[in-house]
PDB file of C-alpha atoms in Angstrom:
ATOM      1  CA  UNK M   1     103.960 102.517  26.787  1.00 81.00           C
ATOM      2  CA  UNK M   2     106.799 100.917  28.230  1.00 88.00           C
ATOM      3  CA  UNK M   3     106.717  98.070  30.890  1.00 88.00           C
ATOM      4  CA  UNK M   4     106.247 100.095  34.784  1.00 89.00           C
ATOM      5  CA  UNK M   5     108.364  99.489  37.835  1.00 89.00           C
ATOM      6  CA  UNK M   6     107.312  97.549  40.843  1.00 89.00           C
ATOM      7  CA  UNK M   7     108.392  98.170  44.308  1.00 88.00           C
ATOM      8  CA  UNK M   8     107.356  96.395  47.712  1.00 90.00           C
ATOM      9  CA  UNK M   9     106.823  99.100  50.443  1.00 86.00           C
ATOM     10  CA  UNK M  10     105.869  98.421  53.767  1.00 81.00           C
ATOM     11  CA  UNK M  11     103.471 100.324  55.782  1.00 76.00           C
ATOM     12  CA  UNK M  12     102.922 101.019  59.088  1.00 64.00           C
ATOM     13  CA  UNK M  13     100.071 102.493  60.867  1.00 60.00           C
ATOM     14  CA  UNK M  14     101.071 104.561  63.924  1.00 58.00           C
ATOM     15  CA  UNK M  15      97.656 105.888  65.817  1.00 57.00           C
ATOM     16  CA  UNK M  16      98.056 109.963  65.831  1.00 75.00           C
ATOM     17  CA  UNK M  17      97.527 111.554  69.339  1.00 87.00           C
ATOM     18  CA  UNK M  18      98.662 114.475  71.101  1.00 93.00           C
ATOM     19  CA  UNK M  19      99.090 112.422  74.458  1.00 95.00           C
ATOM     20  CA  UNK M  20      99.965 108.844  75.197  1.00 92.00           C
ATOM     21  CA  UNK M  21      99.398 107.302  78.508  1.00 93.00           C
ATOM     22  CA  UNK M  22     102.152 105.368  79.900  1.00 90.00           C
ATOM     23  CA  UNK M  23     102.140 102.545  82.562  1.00 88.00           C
ATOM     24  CA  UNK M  24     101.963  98.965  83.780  1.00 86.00           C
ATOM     25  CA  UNK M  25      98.996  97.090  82.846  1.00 83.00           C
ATOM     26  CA  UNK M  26      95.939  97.622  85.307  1.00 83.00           C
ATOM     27  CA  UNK M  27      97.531 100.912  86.675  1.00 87.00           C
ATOM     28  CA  UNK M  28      94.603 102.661  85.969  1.00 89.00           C
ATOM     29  CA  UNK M  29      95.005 104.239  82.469  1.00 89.00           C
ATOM     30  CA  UNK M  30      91.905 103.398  80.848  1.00 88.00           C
ATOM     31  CA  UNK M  31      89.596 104.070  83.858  1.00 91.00           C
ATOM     32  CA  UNK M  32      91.891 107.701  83.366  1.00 95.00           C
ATOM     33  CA  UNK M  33      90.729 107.595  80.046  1.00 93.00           C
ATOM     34  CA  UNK M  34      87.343 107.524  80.969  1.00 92.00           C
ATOM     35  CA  UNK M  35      87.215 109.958  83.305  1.00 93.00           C
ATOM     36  CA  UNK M  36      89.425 112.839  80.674  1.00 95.00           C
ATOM     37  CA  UNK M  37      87.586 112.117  77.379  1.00 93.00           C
ATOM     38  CA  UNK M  38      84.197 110.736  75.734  1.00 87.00           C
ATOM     39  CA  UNK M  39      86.124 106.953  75.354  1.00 81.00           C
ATOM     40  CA  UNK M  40      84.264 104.225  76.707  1.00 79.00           C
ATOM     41  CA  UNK M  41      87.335 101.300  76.888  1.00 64.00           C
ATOM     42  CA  UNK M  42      86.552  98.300  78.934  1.00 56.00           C
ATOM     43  CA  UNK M  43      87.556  98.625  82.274  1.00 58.00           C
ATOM     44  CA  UNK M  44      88.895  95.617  84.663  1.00 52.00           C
ATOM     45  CA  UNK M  45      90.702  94.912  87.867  1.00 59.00           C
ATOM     46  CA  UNK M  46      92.609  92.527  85.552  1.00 47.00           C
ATOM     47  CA  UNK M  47      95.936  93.376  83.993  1.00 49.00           C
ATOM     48  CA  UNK M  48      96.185  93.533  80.248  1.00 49.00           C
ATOM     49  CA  UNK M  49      92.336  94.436  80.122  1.00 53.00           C
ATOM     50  CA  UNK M  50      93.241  96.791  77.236  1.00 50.00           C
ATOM     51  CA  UNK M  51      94.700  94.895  74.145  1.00 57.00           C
ATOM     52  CA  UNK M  52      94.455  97.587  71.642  1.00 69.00           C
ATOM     53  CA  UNK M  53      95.115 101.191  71.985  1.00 78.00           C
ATOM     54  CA  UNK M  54      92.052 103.361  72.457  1.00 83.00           C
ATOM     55  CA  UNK M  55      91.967 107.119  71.620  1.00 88.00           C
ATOM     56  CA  UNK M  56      89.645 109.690  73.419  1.00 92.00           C
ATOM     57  CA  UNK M  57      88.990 113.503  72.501  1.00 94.00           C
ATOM     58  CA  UNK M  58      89.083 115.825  75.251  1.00 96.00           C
ATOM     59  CA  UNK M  59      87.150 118.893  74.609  1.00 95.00           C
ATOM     60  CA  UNK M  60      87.452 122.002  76.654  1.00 95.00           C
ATOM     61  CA  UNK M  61      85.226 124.604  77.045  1.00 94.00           C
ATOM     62  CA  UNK M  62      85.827 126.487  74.459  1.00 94.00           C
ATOM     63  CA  UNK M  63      86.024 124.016  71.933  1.00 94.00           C
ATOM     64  CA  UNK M  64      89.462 123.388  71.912  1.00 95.00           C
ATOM     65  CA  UNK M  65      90.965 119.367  71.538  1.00 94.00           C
ATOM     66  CA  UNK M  66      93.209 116.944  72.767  1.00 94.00           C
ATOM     67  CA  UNK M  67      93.056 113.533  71.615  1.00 94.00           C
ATOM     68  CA  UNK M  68      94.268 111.371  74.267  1.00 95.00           C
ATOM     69  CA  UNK M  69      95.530 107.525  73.481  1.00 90.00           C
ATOM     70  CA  UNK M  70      95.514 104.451  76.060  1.00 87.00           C
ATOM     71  CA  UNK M  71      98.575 102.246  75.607  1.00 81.00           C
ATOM     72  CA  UNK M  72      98.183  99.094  76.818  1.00 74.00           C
ATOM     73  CA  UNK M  73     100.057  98.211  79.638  1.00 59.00           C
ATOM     74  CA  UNK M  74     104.016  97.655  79.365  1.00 56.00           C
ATOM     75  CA  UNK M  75     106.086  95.388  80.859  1.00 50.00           C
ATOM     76  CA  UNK M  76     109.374  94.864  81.105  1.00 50.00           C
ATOM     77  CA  UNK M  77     111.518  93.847  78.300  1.00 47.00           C
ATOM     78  CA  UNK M  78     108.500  95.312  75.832  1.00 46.00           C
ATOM     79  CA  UNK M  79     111.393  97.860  73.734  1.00 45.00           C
ATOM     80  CA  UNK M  80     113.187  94.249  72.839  1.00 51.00           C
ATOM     81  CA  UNK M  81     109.899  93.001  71.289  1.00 49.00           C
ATOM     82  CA  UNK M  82     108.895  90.829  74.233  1.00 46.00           C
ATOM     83  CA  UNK M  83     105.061  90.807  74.818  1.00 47.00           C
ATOM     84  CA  UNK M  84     103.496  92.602  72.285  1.00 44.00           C
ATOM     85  CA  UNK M  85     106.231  95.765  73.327  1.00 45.00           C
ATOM     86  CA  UNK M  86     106.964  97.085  69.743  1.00 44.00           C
ATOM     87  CA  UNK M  87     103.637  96.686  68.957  1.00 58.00           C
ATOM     88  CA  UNK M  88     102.270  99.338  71.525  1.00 63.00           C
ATOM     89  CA  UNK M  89     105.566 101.112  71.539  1.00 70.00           C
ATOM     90  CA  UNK M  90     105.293 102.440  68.191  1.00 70.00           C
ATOM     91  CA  UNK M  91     102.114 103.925  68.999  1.00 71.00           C
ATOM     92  CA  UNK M  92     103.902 106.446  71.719  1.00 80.00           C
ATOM     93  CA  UNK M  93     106.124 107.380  69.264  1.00 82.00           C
ATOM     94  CA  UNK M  94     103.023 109.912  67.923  1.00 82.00           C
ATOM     95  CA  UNK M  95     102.676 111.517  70.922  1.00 89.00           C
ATOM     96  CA  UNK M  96     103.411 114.712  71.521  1.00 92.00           C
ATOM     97  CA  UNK M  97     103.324 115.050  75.376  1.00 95.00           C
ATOM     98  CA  UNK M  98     103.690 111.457  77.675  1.00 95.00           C
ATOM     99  CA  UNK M  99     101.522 110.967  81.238  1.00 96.00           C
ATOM    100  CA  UNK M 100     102.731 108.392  83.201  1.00 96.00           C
ATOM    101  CA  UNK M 101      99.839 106.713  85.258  1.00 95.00           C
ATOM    102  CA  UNK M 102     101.656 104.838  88.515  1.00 96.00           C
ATOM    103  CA  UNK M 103      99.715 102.322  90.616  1.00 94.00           C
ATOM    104  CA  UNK M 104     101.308 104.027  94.216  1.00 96.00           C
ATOM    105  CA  UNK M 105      98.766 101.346  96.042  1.00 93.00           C
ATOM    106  CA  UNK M 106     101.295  99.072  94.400  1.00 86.00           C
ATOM    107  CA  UNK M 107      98.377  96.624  94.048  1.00 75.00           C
ATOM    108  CA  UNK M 108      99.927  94.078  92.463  1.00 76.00           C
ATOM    109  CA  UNK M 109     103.285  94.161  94.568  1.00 82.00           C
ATOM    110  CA  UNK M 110     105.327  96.136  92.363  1.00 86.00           C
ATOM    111  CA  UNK M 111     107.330  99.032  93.885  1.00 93.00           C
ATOM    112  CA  UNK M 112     105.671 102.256  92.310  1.00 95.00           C
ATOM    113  CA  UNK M 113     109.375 103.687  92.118  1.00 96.00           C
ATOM    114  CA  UNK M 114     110.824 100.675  90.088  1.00 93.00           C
ATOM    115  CA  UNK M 115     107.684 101.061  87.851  1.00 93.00           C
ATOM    116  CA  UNK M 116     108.901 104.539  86.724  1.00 95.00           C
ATOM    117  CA  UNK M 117     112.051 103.824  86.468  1.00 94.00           C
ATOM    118  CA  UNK M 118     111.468 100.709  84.192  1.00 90.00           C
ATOM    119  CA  UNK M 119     108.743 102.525  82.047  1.00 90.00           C
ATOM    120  CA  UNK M 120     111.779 105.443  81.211  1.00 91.00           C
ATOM    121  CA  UNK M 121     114.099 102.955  80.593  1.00 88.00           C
ATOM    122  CA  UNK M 122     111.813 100.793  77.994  1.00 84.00           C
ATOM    123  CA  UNK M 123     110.875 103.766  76.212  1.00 86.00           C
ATOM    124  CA  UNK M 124     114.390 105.560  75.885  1.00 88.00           C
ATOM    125  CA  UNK M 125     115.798 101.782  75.111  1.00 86.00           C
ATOM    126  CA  UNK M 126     113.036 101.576  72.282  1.00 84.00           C
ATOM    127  CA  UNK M 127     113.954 105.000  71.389  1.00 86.00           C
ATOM    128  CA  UNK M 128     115.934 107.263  72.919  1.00 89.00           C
ATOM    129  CA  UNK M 129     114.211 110.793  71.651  1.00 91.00           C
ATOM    130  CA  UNK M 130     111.204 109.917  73.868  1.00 87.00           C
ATOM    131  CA  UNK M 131     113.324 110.395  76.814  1.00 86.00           C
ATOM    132  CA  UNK M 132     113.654 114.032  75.977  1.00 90.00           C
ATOM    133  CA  UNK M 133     109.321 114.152  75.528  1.00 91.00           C
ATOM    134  CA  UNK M 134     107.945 116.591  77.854  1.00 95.00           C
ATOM    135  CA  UNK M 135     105.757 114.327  80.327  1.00 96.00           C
ATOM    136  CA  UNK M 136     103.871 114.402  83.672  1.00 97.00           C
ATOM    137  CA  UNK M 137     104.023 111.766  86.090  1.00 97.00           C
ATOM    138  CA  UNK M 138     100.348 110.996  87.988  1.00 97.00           C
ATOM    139  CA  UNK M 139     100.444 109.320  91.435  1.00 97.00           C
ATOM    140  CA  UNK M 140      97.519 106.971  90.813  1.00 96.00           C
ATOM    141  CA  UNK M 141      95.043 105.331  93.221  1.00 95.00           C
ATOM    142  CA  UNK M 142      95.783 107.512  96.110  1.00 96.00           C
ATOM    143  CA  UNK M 143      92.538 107.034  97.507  1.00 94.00           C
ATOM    144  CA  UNK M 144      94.325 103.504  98.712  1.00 93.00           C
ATOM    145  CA  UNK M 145      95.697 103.474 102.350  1.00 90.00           C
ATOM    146  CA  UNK M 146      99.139 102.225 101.313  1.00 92.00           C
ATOM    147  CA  UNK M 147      99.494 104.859  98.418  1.00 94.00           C
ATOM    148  CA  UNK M 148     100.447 107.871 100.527  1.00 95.00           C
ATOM    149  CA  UNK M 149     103.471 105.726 102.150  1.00 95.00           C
ATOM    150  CA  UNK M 150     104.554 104.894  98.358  1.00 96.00           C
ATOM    151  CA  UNK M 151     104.178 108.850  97.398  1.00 96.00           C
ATOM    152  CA  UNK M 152     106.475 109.748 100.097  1.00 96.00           C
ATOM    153  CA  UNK M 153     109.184 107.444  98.912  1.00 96.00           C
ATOM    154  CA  UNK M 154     108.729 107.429  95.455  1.00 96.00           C
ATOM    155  CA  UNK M 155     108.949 111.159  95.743  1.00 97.00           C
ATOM    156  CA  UNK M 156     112.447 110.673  98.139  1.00 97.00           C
ATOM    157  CA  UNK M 157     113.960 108.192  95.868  1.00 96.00           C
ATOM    158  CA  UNK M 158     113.330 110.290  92.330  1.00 96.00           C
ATOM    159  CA  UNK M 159     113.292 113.710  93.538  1.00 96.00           C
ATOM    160  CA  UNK M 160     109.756 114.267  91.678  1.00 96.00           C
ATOM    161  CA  UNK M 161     106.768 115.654  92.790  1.00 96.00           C
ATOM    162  CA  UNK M 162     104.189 113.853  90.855  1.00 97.00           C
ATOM    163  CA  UNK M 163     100.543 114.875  90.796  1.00 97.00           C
ATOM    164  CA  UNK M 164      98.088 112.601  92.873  1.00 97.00           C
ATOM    165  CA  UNK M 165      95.227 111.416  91.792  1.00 97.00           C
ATOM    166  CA  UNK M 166      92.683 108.913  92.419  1.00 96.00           C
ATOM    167  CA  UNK M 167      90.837 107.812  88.759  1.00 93.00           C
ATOM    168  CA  UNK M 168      88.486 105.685  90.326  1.00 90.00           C
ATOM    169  CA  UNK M 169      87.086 108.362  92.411  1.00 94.00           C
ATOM    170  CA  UNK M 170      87.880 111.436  89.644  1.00 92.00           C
ATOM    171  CA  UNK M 171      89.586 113.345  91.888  1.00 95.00           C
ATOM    172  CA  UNK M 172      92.772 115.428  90.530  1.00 95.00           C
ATOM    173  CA  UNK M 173      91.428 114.720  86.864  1.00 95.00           C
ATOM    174  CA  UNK M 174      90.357 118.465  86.916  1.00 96.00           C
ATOM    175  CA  UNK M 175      94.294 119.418  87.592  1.00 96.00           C
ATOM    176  CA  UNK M 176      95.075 117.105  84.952  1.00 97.00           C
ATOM    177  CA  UNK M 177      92.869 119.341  82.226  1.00 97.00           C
ATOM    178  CA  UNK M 178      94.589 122.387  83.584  1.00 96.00           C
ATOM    179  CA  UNK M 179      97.754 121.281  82.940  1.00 97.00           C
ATOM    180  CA  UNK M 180      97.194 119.406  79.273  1.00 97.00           C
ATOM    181  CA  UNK M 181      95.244 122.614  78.518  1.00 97.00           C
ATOM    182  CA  UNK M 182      98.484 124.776  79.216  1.00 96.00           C
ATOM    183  CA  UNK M 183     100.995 122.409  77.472  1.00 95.00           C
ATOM    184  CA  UNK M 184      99.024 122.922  74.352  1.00 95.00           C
ATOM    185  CA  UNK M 185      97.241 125.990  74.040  1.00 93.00           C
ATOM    186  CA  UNK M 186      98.916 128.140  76.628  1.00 86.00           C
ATOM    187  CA  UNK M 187      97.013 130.277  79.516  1.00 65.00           C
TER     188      UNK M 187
END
């Protein structure tokens, strides 16, 4: 024979799921996570509780499946590298349909509205096709006192209409399946 070639490739492993959660860290993805899928992350009422992503199946009724992946918490700066940003970035880039879990009890003094803002802007900085990513937006934590006086002005100041929800308590998770159900496999 004659002498082979050698190359150097580099690989990198992207997790596959059909939905990435989206938000700051302890906004409440992974207790959503919990409550949507068989997934049993660790769940804290400490920020950066998840370090890795986690994937859950959601099975409906009849069978059918989602698989549903918890991105660790973003913060800002994360689609120029700082944190651990690219890192968990990538890892949206799978996903074929984005939820974007906001704290609206703003528990740790962060102004739910800013949040979304921010989140947008890091992923269409990182890359600007997720921008375009058909998502829903999930008013978390509503069972909170403070969250319905958020709602209201996060809902003036962005002209959406997210869905409320309270993870904690499982209530709107049922609206949630409805909804993932329809984006994928129609009525």
């Amino acid at each position: 024979g004659t002498p082979g070639e050698e190359h150097a490739y580099r690989v990198e492993l992207k997790l596959m799921a059909d939905v990435g959660l989206v938000g700051y860290p302890n906004a409440g993805k992974s207790t959503l996570l919990t409550e949507l899928t068989d997934a049993t992350p660790k769940v804290a009422s400490y920020p950066f509780t998840t370090i890795n992503p986690i994937i859950g199946t959601l099975v409906f009724p009849n069978y059918s499946r989602i698989r549903i992946a918890d991105i660790p918490g973003l913060i800002d700066g994360a689609s120029e590298g700082i944190g651990l940003g690219h890192h968990f970035l990538r890892h949206i880039e799978r996903s074929r349909f984005l939820i974007f879990v906001i704290d609206m009890a703003s528990h740790d003094g962060r102004d739910p509205t800013e949040d979304y803002q921010n989140l947008r802007k890091e992923l269409e900085t990182y890359n600007p096709e997720l921008a375009d990513r058909p998502s829903l937006v999930l008013a978390n934590k509503m069972d909170e006192p403070e969250a319905e006086e958020h709602l209201e002005k996060f809902k003036k100041e962005t002209g959406l209409d997210p869905l409320a929800i309270s993870a904690g308590l499982g209530e709107g998770t049922d609206s949630i399946k409805e909804i993932l159900y329809e984006q994928f496999f129609g009525k």
